[in-house]
Short mmCIF file of C-alpha atoms in Angstrom, two decimals:
data_model
loop_
_atom_site.label_atom_id
_atom_site.label_comp_id
_atom_site.label_asym_id
_atom_site.label_seq_id
_atom_site.Cartn_x
_atom_site.Cartn_y
_atom_site.Cartn_z
CA MET A 72 -0.01 0.01 0.08
CA ALA A 73 2.96 2.34 0.70
CA GLY A 74 3.60 2.34 -2.95
CA ARG A 75 2.36 5.11 -5.39
CA GLY A 76 0.84 7.61 -3.03
CA GLU A 77 3.69 7.35 -0.51
CA LEU A 78 6.31 7.94 -3.35
CA GLU A 79 4.46 10.87 -4.69
CA ARG A 80 4.28 12.37 -1.30
CA ALA A 81 8.02 11.84 -0.81
CA VAL A 82 8.94 13.46 -4.13
CA ILE A 83 6.72 16.56 -3.66
CA ASP A 84 7.94 17.02 -0.16
CA VAL A 85 11.51 17.20 -1.61
CA LEU A 86 10.35 19.89 -4.06
CA TRP A 87 8.33 21.78 -1.35
CA ASP A 88 11.34 21.78 0.98
CA ALA A 89 13.74 22.84 -1.67
CA GLY A 90 11.60 25.72 -2.81
CA ALA A 91 13.58 25.95 -6.04
CA PRO A 92 13.59 23.96 -9.39
CA MET A 93 15.56 20.74 -9.23
CA THR A 94 16.67 18.13 -11.76
CA ALA A 95 15.22 14.63 -11.42
CA ARG A 96 18.55 13.37 -10.35
CA ALA A 97 18.80 15.95 -7.62
CA VAL A 98 15.29 14.89 -6.37
CA ALA A 99 16.37 11.21 -6.37
CA ASP A 100 19.49 12.08 -4.41
CA ALA A 101 17.48 14.12 -1.97
CA LEU A 102 14.91 11.31 -1.23
CA PRO A 103 15.64 10.26 2.28
CA GLY A 104 16.73 6.66 2.77
CA ARG A 105 15.79 5.48 -0.66
CA GLU A 106 17.86 4.32 -3.67
CA LEU A 107 15.54 5.14 -6.48
CA ALA A 108 16.41 5.08 -10.21
CA VAL A 109 16.07 8.49 -11.94
CA THR A 110 13.57 6.89 -14.38
CA THR A 111 11.33 6.11 -11.42
CA VAL A 112 11.56 9.61 -10.10
CA LEU A 113 10.86 10.89 -13.54
CA THR A 114 7.68 8.78 -13.78
CA VAL A 115 6.55 10.13 -10.45
CA LEU A 116 7.33 13.67 -11.47
CA SER A 117 5.26 13.34 -14.68
CA ARG A 118 2.33 12.00 -12.62
CA LEU A 119 2.60 14.96 -10.37
CA GLU A 120 2.74 17.20 -13.42
CA GLY A 121 -0.47 15.55 -14.62
CA LYS A 122 -2.05 16.39 -11.29
CA GLY A 123 -0.98 20.05 -11.75
CA VAL A 124 1.29 20.39 -8.73
CA VAL A 125 4.60 20.17 -10.52
CA ARG A 126 5.77 22.05 -13.56
CA ARG A 127 8.63 21.22 -15.89
CA ILE A 128 11.06 23.95 -16.87
CA ARG A 129 13.43 23.45 -19.77
CA ASP A 130 16.87 24.60 -18.89
CA GLY A 131 19.20 24.12 -21.85
CA ARG A 132 19.26 20.43 -22.53
CA ALA A 133 18.07 19.35 -19.17
CA HIS A 134 14.65 19.59 -17.46
CA LEU A 135 14.10 21.21 -14.11
CA TYR A 136 11.06 20.37 -11.94
CA ALA A 137 9.51 22.76 -9.45
CA ALA A 138 6.45 22.79 -7.20
CA VAL A 139 3.66 24.96 -8.76
CA ALA A 140 2.72 26.36 -5.37
CA SER A 141 3.89 25.95 -1.77
CA ARG A 142 2.38 23.53 0.78
CA GLU A 143 0.61 26.44 2.44
CA GLU A 144 -0.75 27.76 -0.84
CA HIS A 145 -2.20 24.36 -1.72
CA THR A 146 -3.82 23.98 1.75
CA ALA A 147 -5.28 27.50 1.40
CA ALA A 148 -6.66 26.52 -2.05
CA LEU A 149 -8.23 23.33 -0.60
CA MET A 150 -9.80 25.39 2.16
CA HIS A 151 -11.10 27.80 -0.36
CA GLN A 152 -12.67 24.95 -2.26
CA VAL A 153 -14.35 23.63 0.88
CA LEU A 154 -15.72 27.00 1.86
CA ASP A 155 -16.71 27.88 -1.61
CA THR A 156 -19.38 25.11 -1.55
CA ALA A 157 -21.54 27.46 0.64
CA THR A 158 -22.35 29.45 -2.48
CA ASP A 159 -24.40 28.51 -5.46
CA ARG A 160 -22.09 25.95 -7.05
CA ASP A 161 -22.66 22.34 -7.06
CA ALA A 162 -21.35 21.17 -3.76
CA ALA A 163 -18.67 18.58 -4.25
CA LEU A 164 -17.62 18.51 -0.58
CA ALA A 165 -19.73 18.11 2.52
CA ARG A 166 -18.91 20.27 5.56
CA PHE A 167 -19.57 19.58 9.22
CA VAL A 168 -20.87 23.21 9.76
CA GLY A 169 -22.12 25.17 6.89
CA SER A 170 -22.20 28.95 6.65
CA VAL A 171 -23.35 30.59 9.82
CA SER A 172 -25.68 33.49 10.00
CA ALA A 173 -25.50 36.24 12.56
CA PRO A 174 -28.65 35.13 14.43
CA ASP A 175 -27.33 31.65 14.42
CA LEU A 176 -24.17 32.81 16.18
CA GLU A 177 -26.17 34.64 18.78
CA ALA A 178 -28.25 31.49 19.48
CA LEU A 179 -25.16 29.33 19.68
CA ARG A 180 -23.48 31.63 22.17
CA ARG A 181 -26.58 31.38 24.38
CA ALA A 182 -26.67 27.56 23.95
CA LEU A 183 -22.99 27.21 24.99
CA ASP A 184 -23.49 29.58 27.97
CA GLY A 185 -26.28 27.54 29.20
CA ARG A 186 -24.20 24.43 29.60
CA MET B 288 -57.33 5.22 -33.92
CA THR B 289 -60.81 6.45 -33.28
CA SER B 290 -62.61 7.03 -30.06
CA LEU B 291 -64.29 3.67 -29.50
CA ALA B 292 -62.81 2.48 -26.28
CA GLY B 293 -62.94 5.40 -24.01
CA SER B 294 -66.36 5.84 -22.92
CA SER B 295 -65.27 6.33 -19.33
CA GLY B 296 -62.39 8.34 -17.85
CA ILE B 297 -61.26 11.87 -17.74
CA PRO B 298 -61.37 14.26 -20.67
CA ALA B 299 -57.78 14.71 -22.04
CA TRP B 300 -57.89 18.42 -21.55
CA ALA B 301 -58.81 17.96 -17.92
CA LEU B 302 -56.09 15.41 -17.29
CA ALA B 303 -53.36 17.70 -18.95
CA GLY B 304 -54.67 20.63 -17.06
CA GLY B 305 -54.82 18.77 -13.73
CA LEU B 306 -51.26 17.49 -14.19
CA ALA B 307 -49.98 21.00 -15.01
CA LEU B 308 -51.87 22.40 -11.97
CA LEU B 309 -50.29 19.72 -9.82
CA ALA B 310 -46.84 20.77 -10.98
CA VAL B 311 -47.42 24.31 -10.18
CA LEU B 312 -48.86 23.51 -6.80
CA LEU B 313 -45.96 21.31 -5.81
CA THR B 314 -43.21 23.77 -6.96
CA GLY B 315 -45.06 26.75 -5.45
CA PRO B 316 -47.23 26.60 -2.28
CA VAL B 317 -46.49 22.99 -1.27
CA SER B 318 -42.77 23.58 -1.29
CA ALA B 319 -43.18 26.79 0.53
CA LEU B 320 -45.31 25.21 3.27
CA LEU B 321 -43.00 22.37 3.63
CA ALA B 322 -39.96 24.54 3.85
CA ARG B 323 -41.65 26.45 6.73
CA ALA B 324 -42.89 23.46 8.62
CA HIS B 325 -41.27 22.52 11.99
CA TRP B 326 -42.04 18.71 12.08
CA PRO B 327 -39.30 17.77 9.54
CA SER B 328 -36.59 18.23 12.18
CA ARG B 329 -38.30 15.45 14.19
CA SER B 330 -38.60 13.04 11.28
CA PRO B 331 -35.83 14.09 8.95
CA ARG B 332 -35.80 10.90 6.94
CA ALA B 333 -39.51 10.96 6.22
CA ALA B 334 -39.23 14.65 5.35
CA LEU B 335 -36.37 13.99 2.94
CA VAL B 336 -38.39 11.35 1.22
CA LEU B 337 -41.34 13.79 0.92
CA TRP B 338 -39.16 16.44 -0.71
CA GLN B 339 -37.82 13.79 -3.18
CA ALA B 340 -41.59 12.94 -3.96
CA VAL B 341 -42.54 16.59 -4.32
CA CYS B 342 -39.74 17.09 -6.88
CA LEU B 343 -40.32 13.88 -8.67
CA GLY B 344 -44.11 14.37 -8.70
CA ALA B 345 -43.63 17.91 -10.02
CA GLY B 346 -41.34 16.78 -12.87
CA LEU B 347 -43.53 13.92 -13.75
CA SER B 348 -46.64 16.05 -13.86
CA LEU B 349 -45.21 18.86 -15.90
CA VAL B 350 -43.70 16.56 -18.53
CA GLY B 351 -46.78 14.29 -18.48
CA ALA B 352 -49.13 17.28 -19.07
CA GLY B 353 -47.29 18.18 -22.30
CA VAL B 354 -47.16 14.60 -23.50
CA VAL B 355 -50.90 14.12 -22.93
CA ILE B 356 -51.71 17.12 -25.07
CA ALA B 357 -49.39 15.92 -27.85
CA VAL B 358 -50.35 12.38 -28.19
CA GLU B 359 -54.08 12.59 -27.03
CA PRO B 360 -55.63 11.74 -30.47
CA LEU B 361 -53.41 8.60 -30.88
CA GLY B 362 -54.92 6.52 -28.05
CA HIS B 363 -56.63 6.43 -24.76
CA ASN B 364 -53.70 6.21 -22.38
CA LEU B 365 -49.98 6.84 -22.51
CA ALA B 366 -49.01 3.32 -23.52
CA THR B 367 -51.38 2.88 -26.49
CA ALA B 368 -50.72 6.45 -27.68
CA LEU B 369 -47.03 5.97 -27.61
CA ILE B 370 -47.28 2.54 -29.23
CA THR B 371 -49.36 4.09 -32.10
CA ALA B 372 -46.92 6.93 -32.59
CA GLY B 373 -43.91 4.52 -32.54
CA ARG B 374 -45.60 2.22 -35.11
CA SER B 375 -46.39 5.13 -37.35
CA LEU B 376 -42.78 6.47 -37.12
CA LEU B 377 -40.95 3.10 -37.40
CA LEU B 378 -43.13 0.89 -39.65
CA ASP B 379 -44.72 3.58 -41.94
CA GLY B 380 -41.83 5.98 -41.60
CA THR B 381 -44.31 8.86 -41.35
CA TRP B 382 -45.13 11.40 -38.66
CA PRO B 383 -48.44 10.65 -37.01
CA ALA B 384 -50.75 13.14 -38.79
CA ALA B 385 -52.78 14.03 -35.75
CA VAL B 386 -49.80 15.46 -34.02
CA GLN B 387 -49.46 18.92 -35.52
CA GLY B 388 -49.40 22.51 -34.54
CA TRP B 389 -49.87 23.26 -30.89
CA ARG B 390 -49.93 19.56 -30.10
CA LEU B 391 -46.52 19.19 -31.61
CA ALA B 392 -45.37 22.34 -29.67
CA ALA B 393 -46.64 20.86 -26.42
CA GLY B 394 -44.82 17.57 -27.13
CA ILE B 395 -41.54 19.36 -27.94
CA ALA B 396 -41.76 21.46 -24.86
CA SER B 397 -42.27 18.32 -22.77
CA ALA B 398 -39.22 16.69 -24.33
CA VAL B 399 -37.14 19.75 -23.84
CA ILE B 400 -38.05 19.97 -20.18
CA ALA B 401 -37.36 16.27 -19.62
CA ALA B 402 -33.99 16.57 -21.49
CA VAL B 403 -32.94 19.73 -19.41
CA LEU B 404 -33.80 18.08 -16.08
CA PHE B 405 -31.87 14.92 -17.05
CA SER B 406 -28.79 16.62 -18.63
CA VAL B 407 -28.49 19.03 -15.78
CA LEU B 408 -28.31 16.04 -13.50
CA VAL B 409 -25.64 14.34 -15.54
CA ARG B 410 -23.57 17.46 -15.96
CA SER B 411 -23.67 18.19 -12.30
CA ALA B 412 -22.63 14.55 -11.50
CA VAL B 413 -19.64 14.72 -13.93
CA LEU B 414 -18.41 18.09 -12.60
CA THR B 415 -18.74 17.04 -9.04
CA VAL B 416 -16.82 13.85 -9.54
CA ARG B 417 -14.12 15.88 -11.37
CA ARG B 418 -13.98 18.45 -8.58
CA ARG B 419 -13.71 15.85 -5.95
CA ARG B 420 -10.90 14.00 -7.71
CA ALA B 421 -8.89 17.19 -8.18
CA HIS B 422 -9.46 17.98 -4.53
CA ARG B 423 -8.49 14.53 -3.40
CA GLN B 424 -5.33 14.34 -5.44
CA VAL B 425 -3.88 17.51 -3.76
CA LEU B 426 -5.31 16.49 -0.39
CA ASP B 427 -3.57 13.11 -0.50
CA LEU B 428 -0.23 14.93 -1.13
CA LEU B 429 -0.69 17.15 1.90
CA THR B 430 -1.99 14.65 4.39
CA ARG B 431 -1.34 11.18 5.43
CA PRO B 432 -3.90 8.90 7.26
CA SER B 433 -4.25 9.95 10.80
CA VAL B 434 -2.09 7.14 12.28
CA ARG B 435 0.54 9.91 12.35
CA ALA B 436 0.51 11.82 15.60
CA ALA B 437 -2.03 14.52 15.85
CA PRO B 438 -0.68 18.18 15.88
CA ALA B 439 0.60 19.31 19.32
CA GLY B 440 -2.31 20.42 21.41
CA THR B 441 -2.34 23.41 23.62
CA GLY B 442 -4.47 21.76 26.28
CA PRO B 443 -3.47 19.75 29.23
CA ALA B 444 -1.40 16.68 28.46
CA ALA B 445 -4.29 14.34 29.32
CA THR B 446 -6.73 15.81 26.85
CA THR B 447 -3.97 15.88 24.19
CA HIS B 448 -3.33 12.27 24.83
CA GLU B 449 -7.07 11.35 24.64
CA ARG B 450 -7.29 13.12 21.41
CA ASP B 451 -4.28 11.27 19.91
CA ALA B 452 -5.91 7.94 20.97
CA VAL B 453 -9.14 8.94 19.13
CA LEU B 454 -7.21 9.86 15.97
CA ALA B 455 -4.91 6.86 16.13
CA GLY B 456 -8.01 4.67 16.02
CA ALA B 457 -9.47 6.57 13.04
CA VAL B 458 -7.39 5.43 10.05
CA ASP B 459 -9.99 6.82 7.65
CA VAL B 460 -9.42 10.41 8.79
CA SER B 461 -6.84 12.77 7.26
CA ILE B 462 -5.47 15.73 9.15
CA LEU B 463 -4.88 18.95 7.08
CA ASP B 464 -2.49 21.47 8.64
CA ASP B 465 -4.60 24.60 8.86
CA ASP B 466 -5.49 26.81 11.78
CA ARG B 467 -9.16 27.21 10.91
CA ALA B 468 -11.58 24.67 12.50
CA LEU B 469 -13.05 22.76 9.64
CA ALA B 470 -14.37 19.23 9.16
CA TYR B 471 -15.52 17.91 5.77
CA THR B 472 -15.79 14.85 3.72
CA VAL B 473 -14.76 14.20 0.11
CA PRO B 474 -17.52 11.67 -0.87
CA GLY B 475 -17.31 9.13 -3.61
CA TRP B 476 -15.65 5.80 -4.31
CA HIS B 477 -12.31 7.00 -2.74
CA SER B 478 -13.85 8.98 0.08
CA ARG B 479 -11.90 10.92 2.61
CA ILE B 480 -12.85 12.50 5.99
CA VAL B 481 -10.67 15.61 6.68
CA LEU B 482 -10.21 17.48 9.91
CA THR B 483 -8.01 20.51 10.17
CA ALA B 484 -5.41 20.81 12.83
CA GLY B 485 -7.32 23.84 14.13
CA LEU B 486 -10.45 21.72 14.68
CA VAL B 487 -8.45 18.90 16.48
CA THR B 488 -6.98 21.35 18.92
CA LEU B 489 -10.33 23.07 19.40
CA LEU B 490 -12.34 20.05 20.48
CA ARG B 491 -12.16 17.52 23.28
CA ALA B 492 -11.72 13.81 22.47
CA ASP B 493 -15.40 12.95 22.90
CA GLU B 494 -16.36 15.90 20.66
CA LEU B 495 -13.86 14.77 18.11
CA THR B 496 -15.56 11.36 18.06
CA GLY B 497 -18.81 12.99 17.46
CA VAL B 498 -17.53 14.88 14.52
CA ILE B 499 -15.82 11.91 12.98
CA GLU B 500 -19.01 9.74 13.43
CA HIS B 501 -21.04 12.49 11.72
CA GLU B 502 -18.74 12.52 8.74
CA ARG B 503 -18.64 8.68 8.57
CA ALA B 504 -22.54 8.71 8.58
CA HIS B 505 -22.46 10.95 5.43
CA LEU B 506 -20.04 8.61 3.69
CA ARG B 507 -21.69 5.34 4.73
CA SER B 508 -25.18 6.50 3.68
CA ARG B 509 -23.93 8.14 0.51
CA HIS B 510 -25.73 11.40 1.46
CA ASP B 511 -23.91 13.01 -1.46
CA LEU B 512 -26.04 11.10 -3.88
CA VAL B 513 -29.26 12.12 -2.07
CA ALA B 514 -28.18 15.80 -2.21
CA LEU B 515 -26.99 15.62 -5.86
CA PRO B 516 -30.29 16.16 -7.63
CA PHE B 517 -31.39 18.82 -5.39
CA GLN B 518 -28.14 20.69 -5.81
CA ALA B 519 -28.00 20.14 -9.52
CA TRP B 520 -31.49 21.49 -10.18
CA ALA B 521 -31.00 24.42 -7.71
CA VAL B 522 -27.95 25.58 -9.59
CA THR B 523 -29.66 25.56 -12.94
CA LEU B 524 -33.29 26.12 -12.09
CA GLY B 525 -32.73 28.34 -9.02
CA ARG B 526 -35.34 30.80 -10.24
CA ILE B 527 -38.08 28.59 -9.43
CA PRO B 528 -38.76 29.18 -5.66
CA GLY B 529 -39.73 25.58 -4.82
CA VAL B 530 -36.39 24.35 -6.23
CA ARG B 531 -34.18 26.52 -3.98
CA ALA B 532 -36.38 25.66 -0.93
CA ALA B 533 -36.03 21.94 -1.75
CA ARG B 534 -32.23 22.25 -1.90
CA ALA B 535 -31.87 24.18 1.25
CA ALA B 536 -34.27 21.97 3.16
CA ALA B 537 -32.69 18.75 1.82
CA ALA B 538 -29.21 19.93 2.82
CA GLY B 539 -30.37 20.64 6.41
CA LEU B 540 -32.31 17.34 6.75
CA ILE B 541 -29.27 15.45 5.53
CA GLU B 542 -27.09 17.12 8.38
CA MET B 543 -29.79 16.17 10.92
CA LEU B 544 -29.65 12.53 9.73
CA ALA B 545 -25.93 12.46 10.07
CA ASP B 546 -26.21 14.15 13.57
CA ASP B 547 -28.64 11.40 14.66
CA ALA B 548 -26.42 8.61 13.24
CA ALA B 549 -23.38 10.15 15.03
CA VAL B 550 -25.20 10.26 18.38
CA THR B 551 -26.16 6.53 18.20
CA ARG B 552 -22.50 5.57 17.40
CA MET B 553 -20.59 7.84 19.65
CA ALA B 554 -18.92 6.15 22.63
CA SER B 555 -19.95 7.82 25.90
CA ALA B 556 -18.49 7.38 29.34
CA PRO B 557 -21.07 6.27 31.84
CA GLY B 558 -22.09 9.19 34.09
CA GLY B 559 -20.38 11.59 31.56
CA PRO B 560 -22.24 14.21 29.59
CA ASP B 561 -25.00 13.01 27.39
CA ARG B 562 -23.95 12.20 23.77
CA ARG B 563 -26.45 14.54 22.21
CA ARG B 564 -24.97 17.40 24.36
CA ILE B 565 -21.50 16.39 23.35
CA LEU B 566 -22.26 16.71 19.69
CA ALA B 567 -24.24 19.88 20.20
CA GLY B 568 -21.27 21.30 21.89
CA ALA B 569 -18.94 20.31 19.12
CA LEU B 570 -21.26 21.88 16.56
CA ALA B 571 -21.53 25.05 18.51
CA ARG B 572 -17.85 25.37 19.18
CA VAL B 573 -16.88 24.76 15.48
CA ALA B 574 -19.40 27.28 14.35
CA LEU B 575 -18.32 29.88 16.94
CA ALA B 576 -14.64 29.33 16.18
CA GLY B 577 -15.56 30.72 12.73
CA GLY B 578 -14.08 27.91 10.73
CA ALA B 579 -16.96 28.59 8.43
CA GLU B 580 -17.11 32.15 7.27
CA VAL B 581 -19.79 34.15 8.87
CA GLU B 582 -22.24 35.80 6.61
CA PRO B 583 -23.20 39.39 7.05
CA ASP B 584 -26.75 39.53 8.37
CA ALA B 585 -27.77 41.77 5.67
CA GLU B 586 -27.62 38.86 3.28
CA PRO B 587 -30.36 36.12 3.36
CA ALA B 588 -28.08 33.62 5.07
CA GLY B 589 -27.31 31.26 2.25
CA SER B 590 -30.45 29.22 2.53
CA PRO B 591 -33.71 30.81 1.67
CA VAL B 592 -35.31 28.54 4.28
CA ALA B 593 -33.50 30.20 7.04
CA ALA B 594 -34.36 33.60 5.68
CA ASP B 595 -38.02 32.64 5.45
CA HIS B 596 -38.12 32.21 9.21
CA GLY B 597 -37.95 35.88 9.76
CA PRO B 598 -36.97 37.04 13.20
CA GLY B 599 -36.97 33.68 14.88
CA PRO B 600 -33.85 32.23 16.54
CA ALA B 601 -32.72 30.69 13.20
CA GLY B 602 -33.92 28.31 10.58
CA PRO B 603 -34.41 24.86 11.80
CA SER B 604 -31.84 23.40 9.37
CA GLY B 605 -29.13 25.98 10.19
CA VAL B 606 -26.39 25.22 12.70
CA ALA B 607 -28.30 26.81 15.66
CA GLY B 608 -31.28 24.68 14.77
CA ARG B 609 -29.24 21.59 14.75
CA VAL B 610 -27.78 22.46 18.11
CA GLN B 611 -31.19 23.22 19.57
CA ARG B 612 -32.58 20.00 18.07
CA LEU B 613 -29.83 17.96 19.70
CA LEU B 614 -30.32 19.65 23.14
CA GLN B 615 -34.08 19.27 23.16
CA GLU B 616 -34.16 15.55 22.54
CA ARG B 617 -37.78 14.98 21.42
CA PRO B 618 -38.79 11.44 20.57
CA PRO B 619 -39.12 10.86 16.80
CA ALA B 620 -42.64 11.49 15.55
CA ARG B 621 -43.61 7.97 14.21
CA SER B 622 -47.17 8.67 13.16
CA THR B 623 -46.14 11.74 11.41
CA ALA B 624 -43.45 9.75 9.54
CA VAL B 625 -45.87 7.08 8.45
CA LEU B 626 -48.28 9.67 7.24
CA THR B 627 -45.43 11.50 5.46
CA TYR B 628 -44.39 8.37 3.65
CA ALA B 629 -48.03 7.77 2.64
CA VAL B 630 -48.28 11.31 1.19
CA ALA B 631 -44.90 10.91 -0.65
CA LEU B 632 -46.19 7.70 -2.27
CA VAL B 633 -49.47 9.31 -3.39
CA LEU B 634 -47.54 12.37 -4.88
CA VAL B 635 -45.51 10.14 -7.15
CA ALA B 636 -48.28 7.68 -7.83
CA THR B 637 -50.87 10.19 -8.77
CA PRO B 638 -49.32 11.45 -12.10
CA THR B 639 -48.15 7.93 -12.94
CA VAL B 640 -51.46 6.27 -12.43
CA LEU B 641 -53.37 9.02 -14.21
CA LEU B 642 -51.14 8.55 -17.22
CA VAL B 643 -51.60 4.79 -17.27
CA ILE B 644 -55.41 4.94 -16.75
CA GLY B 645 -55.55 7.42 -19.51
CA TRP B 646 -58.22 9.82 -20.84
CA ARG B 647 -61.58 9.75 -22.63
#
């Protein structure tokens, strides 16, 4: 089970921590505790590219890979998607607490105080 | 096809008119009344079924009315008329001569309405699946299953330890590193339950269990599939008041169902606080922590149902309504539920049976 997803996380973690474009070889070398072939890393990188989280930069004859956005930016984007479902778009995600109105807040404060 | 058979039955014009009237009543006053009613919070499952019946009944009646007008001269009920039309088209290769002019227009209108209702549903389903997949792909890169240690808590060591124990047992839960207090699910085949670090540090262990069980109930019962048609039609046909009311009401009822399921599954220490109170507390705290953005009170609070309630405490399906409902603990209204299921059946059966019996 610790195959594909785990590997993708390890590779993107390297790029996120580096914060700068890297070659596939540099990524392979930076992977902690693993001896991975560069071709394997390339496969993972292209999958990540397909998911839109990694972009490829041509640098002379080599290719450099960089994270499209930081961890924090991706987290913020996910949060935005979650909160966005309160509006009129088709809700793809289900939230524990939806949008809260002002009278709702007032009633909740009273309910909590009463405990 | 001449009128030999139908000596009894309803005149075709009355049937078509009746069906159209039923459709208008269901999308208008019936939806408005149902949205304002208070009993649904005591029988959320029955109320949800009734909303489904109202929508299905309205759609069937509206489409049926146009079809009756179009094919009336071809037979004395829907089956015979459509068979006649099909025979004429397929065997003779000619358009049935009786279906012309305004009859043809009514038929086309019916077909367009049916096609729109169906295609909107399909489009919404496809978009939803795509959006969920994109979300999940990034999510899986940012989180790992919650077997990893929970984020360091600020509370006393004991509560942090209890929370860690809850999360260590919940392998289906992912923790996202964000300060806001949010819990949500990504439904579907590869479903995910996501809690933010902010929510984990905000809640006690027993409250956390309540939130996780609430989300599990959504996934287990595929509430996303129940909500999908309501959402799909509300996005496209939101101008029709009944459609918006149905979406808002269905969303609230689904949350109540998940709340109830969570309460039955939560573990509770003997002598400790009641499970309903625990979940109510969790809801209130998450809402007050402002994990969800607060809407300015000038705006009609997202759901038209809540707005309809005027100056009352809040709509029954809003967060405050859910908290109140959990704290009140009224027994489920069984007789209301049975009656509701019966009404739902009648709503769907009426247009269907009328079309099968046919016209004079």
